[in-house]
XYZ file of C-alpha atoms in Angstrom:
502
model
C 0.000 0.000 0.000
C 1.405 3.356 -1.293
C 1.614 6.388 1.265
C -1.664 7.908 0.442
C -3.623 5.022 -0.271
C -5.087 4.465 3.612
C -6.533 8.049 2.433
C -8.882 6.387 -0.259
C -12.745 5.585 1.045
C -13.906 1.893 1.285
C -17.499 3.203 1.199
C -18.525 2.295 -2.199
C -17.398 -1.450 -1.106
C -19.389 -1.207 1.730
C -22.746 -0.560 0.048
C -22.503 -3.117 -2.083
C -24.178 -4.782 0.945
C -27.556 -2.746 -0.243
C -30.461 -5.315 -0.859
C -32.709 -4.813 -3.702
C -36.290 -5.244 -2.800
C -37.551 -5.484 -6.356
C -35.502 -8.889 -6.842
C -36.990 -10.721 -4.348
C -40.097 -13.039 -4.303
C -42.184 -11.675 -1.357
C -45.630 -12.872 -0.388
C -48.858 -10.940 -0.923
C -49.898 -11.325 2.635
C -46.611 -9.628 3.776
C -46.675 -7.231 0.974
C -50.666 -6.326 1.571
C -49.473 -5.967 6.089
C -46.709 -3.142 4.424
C -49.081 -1.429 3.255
C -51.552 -1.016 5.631
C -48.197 -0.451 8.058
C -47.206 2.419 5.931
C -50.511 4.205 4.361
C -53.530 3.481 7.159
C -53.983 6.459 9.113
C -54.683 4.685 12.374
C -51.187 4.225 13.969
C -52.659 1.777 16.194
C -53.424 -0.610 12.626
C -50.114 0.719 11.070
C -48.517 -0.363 14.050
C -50.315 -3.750 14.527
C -49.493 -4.810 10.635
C -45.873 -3.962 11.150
C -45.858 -6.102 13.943
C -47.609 -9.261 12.308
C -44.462 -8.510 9.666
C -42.541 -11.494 9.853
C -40.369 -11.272 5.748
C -37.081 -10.095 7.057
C -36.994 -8.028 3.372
C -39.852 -6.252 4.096
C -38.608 -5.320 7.142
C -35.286 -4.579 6.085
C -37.357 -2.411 3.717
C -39.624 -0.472 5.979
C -36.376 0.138 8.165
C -34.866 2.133 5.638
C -37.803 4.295 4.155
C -40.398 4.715 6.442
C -40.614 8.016 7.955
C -43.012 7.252 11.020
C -40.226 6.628 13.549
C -42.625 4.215 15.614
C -42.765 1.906 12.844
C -39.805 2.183 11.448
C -37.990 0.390 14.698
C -41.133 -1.973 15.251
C -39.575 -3.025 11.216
C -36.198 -3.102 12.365
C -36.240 -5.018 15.404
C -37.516 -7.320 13.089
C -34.259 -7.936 11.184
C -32.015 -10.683 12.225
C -29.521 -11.614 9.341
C -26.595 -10.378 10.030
C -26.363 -9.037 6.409
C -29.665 -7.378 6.333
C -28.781 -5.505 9.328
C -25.559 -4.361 8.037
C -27.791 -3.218 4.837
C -29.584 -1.193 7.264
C -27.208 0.175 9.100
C -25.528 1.563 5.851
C -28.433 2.330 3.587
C -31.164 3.284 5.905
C -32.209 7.406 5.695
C -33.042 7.102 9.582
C -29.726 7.456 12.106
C -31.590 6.039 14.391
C -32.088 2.953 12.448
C -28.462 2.728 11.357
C -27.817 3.537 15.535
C -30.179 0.254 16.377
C -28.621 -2.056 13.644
C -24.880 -1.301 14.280
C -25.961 -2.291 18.267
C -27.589 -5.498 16.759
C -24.129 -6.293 14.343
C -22.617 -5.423 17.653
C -20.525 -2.733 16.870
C -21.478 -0.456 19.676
C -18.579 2.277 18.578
C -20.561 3.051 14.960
C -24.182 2.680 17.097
C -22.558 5.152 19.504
C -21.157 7.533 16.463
C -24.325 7.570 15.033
C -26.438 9.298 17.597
C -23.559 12.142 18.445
C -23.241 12.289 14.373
C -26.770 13.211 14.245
C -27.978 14.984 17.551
C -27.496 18.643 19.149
C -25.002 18.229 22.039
C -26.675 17.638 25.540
C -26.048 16.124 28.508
C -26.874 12.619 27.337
C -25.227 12.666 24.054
C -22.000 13.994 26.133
C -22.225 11.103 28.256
C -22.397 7.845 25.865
C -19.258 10.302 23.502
C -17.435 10.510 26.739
C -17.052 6.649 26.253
C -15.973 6.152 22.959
C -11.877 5.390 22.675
C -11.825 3.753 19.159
C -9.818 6.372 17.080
C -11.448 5.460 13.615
C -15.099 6.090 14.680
C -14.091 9.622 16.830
C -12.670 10.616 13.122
C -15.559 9.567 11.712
C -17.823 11.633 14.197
C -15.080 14.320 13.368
C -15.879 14.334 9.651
C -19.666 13.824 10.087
C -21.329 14.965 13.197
C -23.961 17.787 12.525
C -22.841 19.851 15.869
C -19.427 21.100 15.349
C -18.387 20.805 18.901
C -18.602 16.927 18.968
C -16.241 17.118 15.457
C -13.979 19.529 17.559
C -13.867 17.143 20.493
C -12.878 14.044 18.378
C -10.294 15.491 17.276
C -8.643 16.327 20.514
C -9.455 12.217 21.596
C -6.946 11.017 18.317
C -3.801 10.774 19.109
C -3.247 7.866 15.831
C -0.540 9.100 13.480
C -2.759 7.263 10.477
C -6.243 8.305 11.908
C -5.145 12.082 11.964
C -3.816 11.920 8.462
C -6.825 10.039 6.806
C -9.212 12.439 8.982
C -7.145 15.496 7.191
C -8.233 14.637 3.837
C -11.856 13.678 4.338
C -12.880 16.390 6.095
C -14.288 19.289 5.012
C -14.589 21.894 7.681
C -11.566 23.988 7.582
C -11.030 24.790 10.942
C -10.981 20.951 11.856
C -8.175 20.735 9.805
C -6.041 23.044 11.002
C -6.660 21.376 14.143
C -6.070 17.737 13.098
C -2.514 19.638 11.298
C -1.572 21.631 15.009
C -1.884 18.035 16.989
C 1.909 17.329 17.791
C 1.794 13.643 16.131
C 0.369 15.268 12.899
C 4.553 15.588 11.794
C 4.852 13.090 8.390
C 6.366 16.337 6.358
C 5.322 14.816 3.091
C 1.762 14.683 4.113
C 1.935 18.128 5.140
C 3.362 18.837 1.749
C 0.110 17.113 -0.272
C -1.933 19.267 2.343
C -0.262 22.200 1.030
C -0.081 21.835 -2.509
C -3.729 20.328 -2.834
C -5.709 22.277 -0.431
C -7.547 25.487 -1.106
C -8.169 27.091 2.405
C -5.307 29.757 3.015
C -5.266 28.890 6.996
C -4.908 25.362 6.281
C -1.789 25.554 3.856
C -0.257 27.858 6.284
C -0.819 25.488 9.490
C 1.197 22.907 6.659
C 3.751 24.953 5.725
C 4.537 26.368 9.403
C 5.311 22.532 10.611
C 7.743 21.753 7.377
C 10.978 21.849 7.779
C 12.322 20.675 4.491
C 13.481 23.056 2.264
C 13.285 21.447 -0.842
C 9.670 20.663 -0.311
C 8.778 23.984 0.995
C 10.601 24.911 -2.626
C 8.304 22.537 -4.506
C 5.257 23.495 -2.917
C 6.059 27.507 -3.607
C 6.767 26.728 -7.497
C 3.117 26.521 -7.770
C 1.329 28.672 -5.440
C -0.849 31.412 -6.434
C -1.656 32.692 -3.104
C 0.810 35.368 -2.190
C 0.893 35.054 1.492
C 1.369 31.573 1.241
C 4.429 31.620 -0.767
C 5.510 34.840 1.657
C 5.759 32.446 4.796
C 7.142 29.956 2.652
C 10.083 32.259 1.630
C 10.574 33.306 5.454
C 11.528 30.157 6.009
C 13.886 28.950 2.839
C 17.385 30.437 3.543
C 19.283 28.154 1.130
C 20.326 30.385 -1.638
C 20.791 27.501 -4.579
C 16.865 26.457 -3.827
C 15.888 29.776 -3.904
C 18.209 30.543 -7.112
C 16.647 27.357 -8.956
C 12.964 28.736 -7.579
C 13.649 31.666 -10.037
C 15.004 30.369 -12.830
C 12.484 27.628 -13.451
C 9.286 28.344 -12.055
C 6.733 29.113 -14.013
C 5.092 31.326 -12.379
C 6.187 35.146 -12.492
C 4.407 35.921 -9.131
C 6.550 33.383 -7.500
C 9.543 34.542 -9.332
C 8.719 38.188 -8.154
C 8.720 36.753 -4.721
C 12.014 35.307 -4.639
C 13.833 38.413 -6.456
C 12.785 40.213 -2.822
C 15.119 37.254 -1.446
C 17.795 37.512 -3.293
C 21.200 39.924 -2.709
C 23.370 37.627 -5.585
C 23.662 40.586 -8.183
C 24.696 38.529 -10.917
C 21.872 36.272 -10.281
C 19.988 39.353 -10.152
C 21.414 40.558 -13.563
C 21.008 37.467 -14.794
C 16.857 37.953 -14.376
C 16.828 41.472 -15.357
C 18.423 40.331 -18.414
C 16.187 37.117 -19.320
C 13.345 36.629 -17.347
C 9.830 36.729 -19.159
C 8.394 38.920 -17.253
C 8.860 42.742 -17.255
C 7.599 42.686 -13.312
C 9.907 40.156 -12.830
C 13.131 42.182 -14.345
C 11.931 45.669 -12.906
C 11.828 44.090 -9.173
C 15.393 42.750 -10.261
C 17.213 45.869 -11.442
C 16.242 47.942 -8.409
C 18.151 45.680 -6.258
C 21.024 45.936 -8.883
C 24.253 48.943 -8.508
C 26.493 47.550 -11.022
C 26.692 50.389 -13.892
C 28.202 48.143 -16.225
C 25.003 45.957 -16.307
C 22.600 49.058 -15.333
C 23.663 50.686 -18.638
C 23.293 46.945 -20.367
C 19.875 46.931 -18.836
C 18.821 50.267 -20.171
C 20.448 49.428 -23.952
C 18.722 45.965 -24.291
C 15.638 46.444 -22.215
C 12.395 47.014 -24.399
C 10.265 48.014 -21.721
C 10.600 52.112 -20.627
C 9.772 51.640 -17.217
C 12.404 48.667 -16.528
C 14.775 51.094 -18.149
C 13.416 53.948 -15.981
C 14.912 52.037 -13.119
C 18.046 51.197 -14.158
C 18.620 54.888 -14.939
C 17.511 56.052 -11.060
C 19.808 53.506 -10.029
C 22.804 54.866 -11.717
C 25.608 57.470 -9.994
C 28.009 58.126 -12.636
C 27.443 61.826 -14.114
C 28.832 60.745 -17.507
C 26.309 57.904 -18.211
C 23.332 59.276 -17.023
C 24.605 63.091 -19.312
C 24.490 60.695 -22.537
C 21.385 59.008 -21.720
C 19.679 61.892 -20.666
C 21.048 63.638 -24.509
C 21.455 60.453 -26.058
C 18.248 57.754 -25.457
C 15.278 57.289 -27.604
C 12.498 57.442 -25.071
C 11.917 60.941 -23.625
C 10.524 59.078 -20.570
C 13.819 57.605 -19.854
C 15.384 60.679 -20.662
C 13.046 62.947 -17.740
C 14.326 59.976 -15.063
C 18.554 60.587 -16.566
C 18.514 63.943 -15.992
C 16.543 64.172 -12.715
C 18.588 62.042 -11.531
C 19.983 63.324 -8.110
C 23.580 62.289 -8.826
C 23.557 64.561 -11.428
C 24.593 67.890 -9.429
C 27.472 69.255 -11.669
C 26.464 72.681 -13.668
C 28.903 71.695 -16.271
C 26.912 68.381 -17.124
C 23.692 70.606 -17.033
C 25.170 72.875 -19.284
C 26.831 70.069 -21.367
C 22.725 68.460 -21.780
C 22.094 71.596 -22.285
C 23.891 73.106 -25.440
C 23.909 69.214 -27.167
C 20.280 67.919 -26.690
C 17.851 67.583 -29.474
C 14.940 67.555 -26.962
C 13.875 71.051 -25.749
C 12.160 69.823 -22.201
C 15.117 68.070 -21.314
C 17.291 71.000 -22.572
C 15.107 73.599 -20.527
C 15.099 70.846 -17.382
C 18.883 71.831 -17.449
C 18.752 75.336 -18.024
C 16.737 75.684 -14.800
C 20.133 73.688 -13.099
C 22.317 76.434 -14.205
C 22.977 80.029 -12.323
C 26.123 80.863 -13.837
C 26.255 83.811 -16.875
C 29.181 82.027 -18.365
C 27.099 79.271 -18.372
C 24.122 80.706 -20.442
C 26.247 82.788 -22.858
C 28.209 79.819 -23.673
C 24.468 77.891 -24.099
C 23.607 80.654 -25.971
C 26.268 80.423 -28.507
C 26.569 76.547 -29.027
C 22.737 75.068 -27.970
C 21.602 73.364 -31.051
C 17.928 74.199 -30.174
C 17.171 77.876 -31.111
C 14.558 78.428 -28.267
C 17.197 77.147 -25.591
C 19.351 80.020 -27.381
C 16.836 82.363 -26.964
C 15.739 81.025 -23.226
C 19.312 82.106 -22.039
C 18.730 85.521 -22.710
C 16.832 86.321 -19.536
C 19.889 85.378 -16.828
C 22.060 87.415 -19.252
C 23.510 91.056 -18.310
C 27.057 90.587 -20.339
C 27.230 94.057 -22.330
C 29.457 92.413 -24.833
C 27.232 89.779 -25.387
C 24.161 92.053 -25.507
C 25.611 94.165 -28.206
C 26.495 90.880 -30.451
C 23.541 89.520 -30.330
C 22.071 92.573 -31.274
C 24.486 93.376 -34.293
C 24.559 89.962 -35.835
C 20.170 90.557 -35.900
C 19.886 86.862 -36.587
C 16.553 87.018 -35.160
C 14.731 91.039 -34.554
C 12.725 89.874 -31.725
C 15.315 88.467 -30.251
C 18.162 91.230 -30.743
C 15.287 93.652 -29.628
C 15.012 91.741 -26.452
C 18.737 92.000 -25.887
C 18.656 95.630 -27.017
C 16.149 96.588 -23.834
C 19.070 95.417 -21.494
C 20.994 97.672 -22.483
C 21.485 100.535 -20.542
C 24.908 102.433 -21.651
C 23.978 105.331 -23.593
C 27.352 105.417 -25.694
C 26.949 101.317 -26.592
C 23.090 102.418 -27.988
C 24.340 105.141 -29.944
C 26.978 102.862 -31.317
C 23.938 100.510 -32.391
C 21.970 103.613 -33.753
C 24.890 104.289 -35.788
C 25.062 100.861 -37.519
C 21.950 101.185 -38.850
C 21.138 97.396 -39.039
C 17.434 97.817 -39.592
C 14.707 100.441 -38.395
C 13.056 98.589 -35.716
C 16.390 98.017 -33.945
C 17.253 102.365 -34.695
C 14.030 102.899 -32.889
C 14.299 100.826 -30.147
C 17.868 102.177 -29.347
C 16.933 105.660 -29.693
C 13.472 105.064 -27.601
C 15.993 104.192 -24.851
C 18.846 106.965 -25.098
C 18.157 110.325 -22.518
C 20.849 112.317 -24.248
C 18.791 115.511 -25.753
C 21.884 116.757 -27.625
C 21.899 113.795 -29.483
C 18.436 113.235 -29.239
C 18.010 116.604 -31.440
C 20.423 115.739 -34.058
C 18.929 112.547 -34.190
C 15.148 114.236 -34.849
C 17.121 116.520 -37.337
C 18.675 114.118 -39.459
C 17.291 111.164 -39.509
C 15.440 109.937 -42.805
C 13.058 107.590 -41.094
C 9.725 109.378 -39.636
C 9.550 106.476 -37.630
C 13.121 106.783 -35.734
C 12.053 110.817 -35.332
C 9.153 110.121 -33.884
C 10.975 108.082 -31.405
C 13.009 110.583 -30.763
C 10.951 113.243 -30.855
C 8.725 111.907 -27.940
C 12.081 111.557 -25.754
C 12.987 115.426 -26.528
C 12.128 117.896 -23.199
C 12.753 121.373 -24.726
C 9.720 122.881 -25.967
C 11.765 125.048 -28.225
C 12.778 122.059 -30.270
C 9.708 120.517 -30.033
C 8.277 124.269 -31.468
C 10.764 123.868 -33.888
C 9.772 119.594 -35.100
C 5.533 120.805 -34.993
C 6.394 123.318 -37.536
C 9.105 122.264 -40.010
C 9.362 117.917 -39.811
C 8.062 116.541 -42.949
C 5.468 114.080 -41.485
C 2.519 115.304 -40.337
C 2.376 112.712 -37.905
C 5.986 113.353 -35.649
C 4.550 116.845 -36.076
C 1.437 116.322 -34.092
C 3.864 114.285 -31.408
C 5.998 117.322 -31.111
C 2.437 119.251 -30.972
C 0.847 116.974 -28.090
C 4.751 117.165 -26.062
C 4.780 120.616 -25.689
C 0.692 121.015 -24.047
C 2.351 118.449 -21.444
């Protein structure tokens, strides 16, 4: 007999015992006393005919199906074969019957088990359990009886290795057995590894798992687990690194996998997943627990998935990598994680990502890094996006670099926003002079105070436009006298006009 064969029911063997009725020659005065035992509505007749019944079969039939209890055991008491009884006391719908013909086989443990199977627990009841020993029918009362407190007390009467085990299978109240699994002489380790793998209550596997000691089973009962606190007290208790290591490479399951990364502290095991493994949850959980750069940067050139790569790149501390990756990589996302990267402190490398990325939010990210002027005039020279140029100009007060921008005019708007920050009246006259367009000869003269020059200007000038400019900067009212009367445009006329009523 194999290990879990005693676990295997003998029940169907046992009611091949069951008697059929409708095989059996039985005579009409017999059959005609059932009836009137059965149907007549005088109990005192029904019970008279089931007295004068004297065909064990009938009986034996009566026994089992009849629901008035009176007549039932006045049909019983008339059995005496030894195999009819046992008929009855498997077959019959009445406990009470099966109670009378176990007594009658003599088997006073199963007449016993019968009547605490079946009954609300009371004084009496208590009294005739109190006397059963035999182990085999206390685990049957344990699997059966209808009052839970008489399958609780079994339980604590078995003290049988085999009885414990068998009762652990064919029960099905939980709680009973997590009790029959706490007993101290419940310890065969692979039953309480078939418990594990095969049952479905949570409570119960973990009553299992907390009394095995063998690592390799605890292994093989993890591999397929889907409950996740399950296989956490499993992994409390595995320390042996090569079980958990073969755990991870060939289960099948990427929730058990995930569970064992948690475990693990081998980082080229660890690579070694984030590398291979199916599962992007699987990697991810992997590479956070990895600080090798050499495979981080691996990781984030071979990975396919952006937020596996994501990690990798917050788990890097070398400047240099994460200034190409945050310039270099495809996916913006991983680019965001590069440069906000807190290792990356150095104004240089913000100004480096700066002046050579294609991607203007990283670009900007890096601009807002960066507080020296050297810093944004060099960004302004060499950036290759325009707008990160032009984004400079704010945290710029360089005269020299002011006036460049302005006289190379690459851009009007642009040299007219550098031409507002300049405030030395000689360096605006200079830009007057050059004449590079007429918005720019405005804009200078709109901000010179000079009213020498100021009047020269409004004298010589060809442009209305750069007179009128002029003209409304100009205090003396006998120039402005002089402008309303004799300027060419009507319009820088009426300025000069409006000036002097000020």
């Amino acid at each position: 007999m194999g290990l879990f064969d005693r676990f295997k029911s003998n029940d169907k063997k046992e009611k091949k015992n069951k008697v059929d009725l409708d095989n059996i020659k039985i005579d009409e005065d017999q059959l005609q006393l059932k009836e009137i035992a059965t149907t007549n509505k005088d109990r005192y007749k029904r019970a008279e005919a089931a007295d004068k019944i004297t065909n064990q079969f009938v009986a034996l039939d009566m026994s089992k199906n009849v629901k008035d209890r009176a007549i039932r055991l006045i049909a019983i008491n008339k059995v005496k074969d030894e195999d009819l009884l046992r008929d009855a006391a498997l077959n019959s719908q009445f406990f009470d019957v099966r109670s009378f013909a176990w007594e009658r086989l003599g088997e006073n443990n199963k007449s016993i088990a019968e009547i605490v199977i079946n009954t609300k627990r009371n004084r009496r009841v208590d009294e005739i359990f109190n006397m059963i020993a035999d182990e085999e029918t206390l685990e049957w009362i344990a699997i059966e009886a209808e009052d839970k407190r008489y399958r609780n007390k079994s339980v604590e009467k078995i003290n049988s290795e085999d009885v414990l085990y068998d009762l652990v299978f064919k029960s099905n109240d939980n709680s009973i057995k997590r009790s029959v699994i706490l007993k101290d002489s419940f310890t065969d380790e692979d039953v309480l590894k078939k418990i594990a793998i095969e049952d479905k209550d949570e409570e119960v596997k973990k009553a299992a798992i907390n009394k095995i000691d063998n690592e390799n089973y605890l292994a093989e009962i993890a591999k397929s687990e889907d409950n996740a606190k399950v296989r956490s007290l499993i992994f409390d208790k595995i320390d042996n690194s090569e079980i958990l290591k073969n755990i991870v490479l060939n289960s099948d399951k990427s929730d058990v996998r995930l569970d064992v990364v948690s475990k693990l502290d081998d980082e080229e095991l660890l690579s070694h997943i984030a590398l291979n493994d199916d599962d992007k949850i699987v990697r991810s959980e992997a590479v956070k627990k990895i600080t090798d750069e050499d495979t981080l940067v691996n990781i984030i050139s071979s990975e396919k998935d952006r937020f596996v790569r994501q990690i990798a790149v917050n788990n890097i501390s070398n400047p240099q990598i994460l200034t190409k990756i945050a310039i270099e990589d495809d996916d913006q996302f991983v680019r965001n994680h590069a440069i906000n990267n807190p290792a990356l402190v150095d104004e240089k490398d913000f100004e480096y990502i700066a002046i050579n990325s294609t991607d203007e939010e990283i670009a900007n990210i890096a601009l807002s890094h960066i507080t020296s002027e050297k810093a944004f005039i060099d960004i302004l020279k060499n950036a290759k996006i325009e707008s990160v140029r032009k984004s400079t100009l704010d945290n710029i007060s360089d005269l020299e670099t002011l006036i460049r921008i302005v006289l190379a005019n690459e851009d009007e708007e642009f040299s007219l926003r550098a031409l507002n920050k300049i405030k030395v009246e000689k360096c605006l006259m200079k830009i007057y002079e050059q004449g590079i367009s007429e918005n720019i000869s405005v804009r200078a003269i709109s901000l010179i105070k000079d009213q020498t020059y100021l009047t020269d200007v409004v004298k010589n000038d060809k442009s209305w436009r750069v007179r009128e400019a002029a003209t409304k900067k100009i205090r003396s009212k006998k120039v402005l006298k002089e402008i309303s009367n004799n300027d060419e445009n009507e319009y820088v006329r009426n300025v000069a006009k409006k000036r002097m009523n000020l």
